[in-house]
Amino acid sequence: MGITGANAIAADTGAVLLVENEGNIRMTSVLPPVHIVYDGIEKIVPTLYHAMTETLVQAAYAGLYPPTYVNLTAGPSSTADVELYRVSPAQGPKEFHMVLVDNGRRRAAKDPVLWEILLCIRCGRCSMHCPTYWAIGPRFGKPPYTGPMGIPWTAVTRGIMEAGPAAMLCTHSGNCKEVCPMGIDLPKLILYVKNEYLKQIMRK
Ligand code: SF4
């Protein structure tokens, strides 16, 4: 069984886009008899065109363009060479399953401030331009979500008290907002987490 995430999921076809340079995702998604995709619901975009665009922007902003591999998976392996209609499975995975995780995301979609982080495509560019991240690396945040985008993401998935200590380390240089391809106002989101965290610890 091969388990991968997804860079984007197209709602119109159920197709999954995965971008990489190493080849490990391609092997994981094609060699085993079962492929399982496990990712958050915010990865769903309306069409295959949107999914491909998001994937290429993510690859470009992560520092390598063009990426070595873009994988599109729209179900178990299939063929139509002889039959002239789709027959499945073929030589690749016989089964394809998708597990979609909420984990605070739908609640965040209704939050007047935190909703904005659901636009994040996880390109990582904000970390590359963050002075705090340069100084202390992934300790700026709480794995798996680190760097500027990690603070609101931790607030969404684990709550304000978990995200607060990292938010207090933010210097508010504003570089993250300048470089974000999605135009996310990260300093505003981090300030919000900071304020909510301070309010909660003052109450104790
Ligand atoms: S917040 Fe913006 S720059 Fe940072 S990872 Fe998300 S999309 Fe990329």
Short mmCIF file of C-alpha atoms and ligand atoms in Angstrom, two decimals:
data_model
loop_
_atom_site.label_atom_id
_atom_site.label_comp_id
_atom_site.label_asym_id
_atom_site.label_seq_id
_atom_site.Cartn_x
_atom_site.Cartn_y
_atom_site.Cartn_z
CA MET A 1 0.00 0.00 0.00
CA GLY A 2 1.30 3.44 -0.92
CA ILE A 3 0.15 6.49 1.08
CA THR A 4 0.62 10.04 -0.22
CA GLY A 5 -0.78 13.50 0.44
CA ALA A 6 -2.01 15.78 -2.33
CA ASN A 7 -0.88 19.15 -3.60
CA ALA A 8 -4.35 19.80 -4.99
CA ILE A 9 -7.57 17.85 -5.53
CA ALA A 10 -9.90 18.71 -8.44
CA ALA A 11 -13.58 18.64 -7.45
CA ASP A 12 -14.78 18.20 -11.05
CA THR A 13 -12.92 14.92 -11.66
CA GLY A 14 -11.64 13.73 -8.28
CA ALA A 15 -8.14 13.88 -9.76
CA VAL A 16 -5.19 14.39 -7.43
CA LEU A 17 -2.12 16.44 -8.34
CA LEU A 18 1.22 15.67 -6.72
CA VAL A 19 4.42 17.57 -7.42
CA GLU A 20 7.94 16.42 -6.54
CA ASN A 21 11.53 16.28 -7.69
CA GLU A 22 12.81 13.08 -6.10
CA GLY A 23 10.62 10.36 -7.62
CA ASN A 24 9.56 8.87 -4.28
CA ILE A 25 5.94 10.03 -4.64
CA ARG A 26 5.74 8.54 -8.14
CA MET A 27 6.99 5.18 -6.85
CA THR A 28 4.67 5.27 -3.84
CA SER A 29 1.62 6.06 -5.93
CA VAL A 30 2.28 3.60 -8.78
CA LEU A 31 4.21 0.53 -7.55
CA PRO A 32 2.00 -0.82 -4.69
CA PRO A 33 -1.37 -2.44 -5.53
CA VAL A 34 -3.27 0.12 -3.42
CA HIS A 35 -2.84 3.93 -3.42
CA ILE A 36 -4.34 5.94 -0.57
CA VAL A 37 -4.41 9.75 -0.65
CA TYR A 38 -4.71 11.39 2.77
CA ASP A 39 -5.09 15.16 2.96
CA GLY A 40 -7.03 18.16 4.28
CA ILE A 41 -10.29 19.35 2.76
CA GLU A 42 -8.78 22.75 1.93
CA LYS A 43 -6.83 21.09 -0.89
CA ILE A 44 -10.04 20.72 -2.93
CA VAL A 45 -10.29 23.28 -5.75
CA PRO A 46 -13.09 23.56 -8.34
CA THR A 47 -11.47 22.16 -11.50
CA LEU A 48 -8.48 20.25 -12.84
CA TYR A 49 -7.25 23.51 -14.35
CA HIS A 50 -7.25 25.15 -10.88
CA ALA A 51 -5.49 22.10 -9.40
CA MET A 52 -2.75 22.16 -12.04
CA THR A 53 -2.25 25.91 -11.62
CA GLU A 54 -2.03 25.61 -7.83
CA THR A 55 0.48 22.78 -8.13
CA LEU A 56 2.76 24.67 -10.51
CA VAL A 57 2.64 27.83 -8.37
CA GLN A 58 3.52 25.74 -5.33
CA ALA A 59 6.48 24.19 -7.15
CA ALA A 60 7.73 27.56 -8.38
CA TYR A 61 7.47 29.26 -5.01
CA ALA A 62 9.16 26.36 -3.25
CA GLY A 63 12.29 27.21 -5.27
CA LEU A 64 12.48 24.63 -8.10
CA TYR A 65 10.85 25.36 -11.43
CA PRO A 66 9.97 23.46 -13.44
CA PRO A 67 9.61 20.59 -10.98
CA THR A 68 11.00 17.23 -12.12
CA TYR A 69 7.66 15.43 -11.75
CA VAL A 70 3.99 16.36 -11.70
CA ASN A 71 1.78 13.33 -11.04
CA LEU A 72 -1.90 13.31 -11.90
CA THR A 73 -3.88 10.40 -10.44
CA ALA A 74 -7.57 10.05 -11.24
CA GLY A 75 -8.28 6.52 -10.01
CA PRO A 76 -6.86 3.01 -10.17
CA SER A 77 -4.71 2.07 -13.18
CA SER A 78 -6.63 1.54 -16.42
CA THR A 79 -6.23 0.94 -20.14
CA ALA A 80 -8.22 1.38 -23.35
CA ASP A 81 -5.56 0.38 -25.88
CA VAL A 82 -7.27 -2.75 -27.15
CA GLU A 83 -10.80 -2.42 -25.83
CA LEU A 84 -11.26 1.24 -26.87
CA TYR A 85 -13.08 1.83 -23.59
CA ARG A 86 -11.69 2.13 -20.09
CA VAL A 87 -10.81 -1.17 -18.43
CA SER A 88 -9.49 -1.15 -14.90
CA PRO A 89 -7.22 -2.17 -13.26
CA ALA A 90 -4.18 -2.37 -15.50
CA GLN A 91 -0.52 -2.74 -14.47
CA GLY A 92 -0.56 -0.09 -11.72
CA PRO A 93 -2.60 0.15 -8.49
CA LYS A 94 -5.81 -1.88 -8.47
CA GLU A 95 -7.41 0.33 -5.83
CA PHE A 96 -7.43 4.07 -5.20
CA HIS A 97 -8.88 5.62 -2.03
CA MET A 98 -9.01 9.17 -0.70
CA VAL A 99 -9.24 10.14 2.98
CA LEU A 100 -10.21 13.78 3.57
CA VAL A 101 -9.41 15.32 6.93
CA ASP A 102 -11.33 18.18 8.55
CA ASN A 103 -9.49 18.63 11.88
CA GLY A 104 -10.69 22.18 12.58
CA ARG A 105 -10.79 23.40 8.99
CA ARG A 106 -14.57 23.78 8.62
CA ARG A 107 -14.71 25.57 11.97
CA ALA A 108 -11.91 27.88 10.78
CA ALA A 109 -13.82 28.62 7.57
CA LYS A 110 -16.40 30.41 9.76
CA ASP A 111 -13.79 32.31 11.81
CA PRO A 112 -13.72 36.01 10.80
CA VAL A 113 -9.89 36.09 10.85
CA LEU A 114 -8.47 32.56 10.68
CA TRP A 115 -10.44 31.61 7.53
CA GLU A 116 -7.74 33.28 5.43
CA ILE A 117 -5.13 30.60 6.17
CA LEU A 118 -7.32 28.04 4.36
CA LEU A 119 -6.10 29.73 1.15
CA CYS A 120 -2.53 28.61 1.91
CA ILE A 121 -1.06 26.23 -0.69
CA ARG A 122 1.92 25.29 1.56
CA CYS A 123 4.59 26.54 -0.84
CA GLY A 124 6.84 27.45 2.11
CA ARG A 125 7.90 30.79 0.64
CA CYS A 126 6.94 32.69 3.79
CA SER A 127 9.48 30.68 5.82
CA MET A 128 12.25 31.40 3.31
CA HIS A 129 11.77 35.15 3.83
CA CYS A 130 11.14 35.17 7.59
CA PRO A 131 13.94 36.57 9.84
CA THR A 132 12.75 34.54 12.83
CA TYR A 133 12.80 31.35 10.74
CA TRP A 134 16.30 32.18 9.51
CA ALA A 135 17.41 32.51 13.14
CA ILE A 136 15.80 29.45 14.74
CA GLY A 137 14.49 27.29 11.86
CA PRO A 138 11.62 24.87 12.49
CA ARG A 139 11.66 25.72 16.20
CA PHE A 140 9.63 28.74 15.04
CA GLY A 141 6.36 26.86 15.24
CA LYS A 142 5.16 23.45 16.20
CA PRO A 143 5.77 20.58 13.74
CA PRO A 144 4.28 19.68 11.36
CA TYR A 145 3.31 23.34 10.88
CA THR A 146 6.31 25.63 11.22
CA GLY A 147 7.32 29.10 10.00
CA PRO A 148 4.90 32.01 9.54
CA MET A 149 2.11 29.93 8.00
CA GLY A 150 2.54 27.36 10.77
CA ILE A 151 1.20 29.68 13.46
CA PRO A 152 -2.33 30.10 12.07
CA TRP A 153 -2.31 26.46 10.89
CA THR A 154 -1.49 25.28 14.41
CA ALA A 155 -4.29 27.52 15.73
CA VAL A 156 -6.71 25.90 13.28
CA THR A 157 -5.73 22.29 13.95
CA ARG A 158 -4.66 22.39 17.62
CA GLY A 159 -6.03 25.60 19.09
CA ILE A 160 -4.75 29.01 20.19
CA MET A 161 -2.89 27.77 23.27
CA GLU A 162 -0.68 25.51 21.14
CA ALA A 163 -0.03 28.21 18.53
CA GLY A 164 0.53 31.10 20.95
CA PRO A 165 4.15 30.54 22.10
CA ALA A 166 5.44 30.59 18.50
CA ALA A 167 3.31 33.65 17.69
CA MET A 168 5.10 35.52 20.49
CA LEU A 169 8.41 35.07 18.59
CA CYS A 170 7.15 36.87 15.47
CA THR A 171 8.99 40.14 14.75
CA HIS A 172 6.31 41.38 12.32
CA SER A 173 8.80 42.24 9.60
CA GLY A 174 6.00 41.66 7.09
CA ASN A 175 8.20 39.80 4.55
CA CYS A 176 5.82 36.81 4.59
CA LYS A 177 2.90 38.92 3.39
CA GLU A 178 5.01 40.46 0.60
CA VAL A 179 6.02 37.09 -0.90
CA CYS A 180 2.88 34.98 -0.37
CA PRO A 181 1.48 34.00 -3.80
CA MET A 182 -2.00 33.80 -2.27
CA GLY A 183 -1.81 37.31 -0.80
CA ILE A 184 -2.48 36.01 2.72
CA ASP A 185 -2.10 38.70 5.39
CA LEU A 186 0.05 36.54 7.67
CA PRO A 187 1.11 39.36 10.04
CA LYS A 188 -2.59 40.05 10.73
CA LEU A 189 -3.27 36.36 11.40
CA ILE A 190 -0.23 36.01 13.67
CA LEU A 191 -1.17 39.17 15.59
CA TYR A 192 -4.64 37.71 16.08
CA VAL A 193 -3.18 34.47 17.48
CA LYS A 194 -0.88 36.52 19.75
CA ASN A 195 -3.79 38.59 21.10
CA GLU A 196 -6.05 35.56 21.67
CA TYR A 197 -3.20 33.69 23.37
CA LEU A 198 -2.43 36.60 25.71
CA LYS A 199 -6.12 37.00 26.56
CA GLN A 200 -6.33 33.31 27.47
CA ILE A 201 -3.22 33.25 29.67
CA MET A 202 -4.26 36.50 31.41
CA ARG A 203 -7.57 34.87 32.34
CA LYS A 204 -5.72 32.01 34.12
S1 SF4 B 1 1.19 31.37 3.70
FE1 SF4 B 1 1.56 31.93 1.54
S2 SF4 B 1 3.81 31.91 1.33
FE2 SF4 B 1 3.34 30.78 3.23
S3 SF4 B 1 3.19 28.62 2.64
FE3 SF4 B 1 1.09 29.46 2.53
S4 SF4 B 1 0.83 30.15 0.40
FE4 SF4 B 1 3.05 29.85 0.71
#
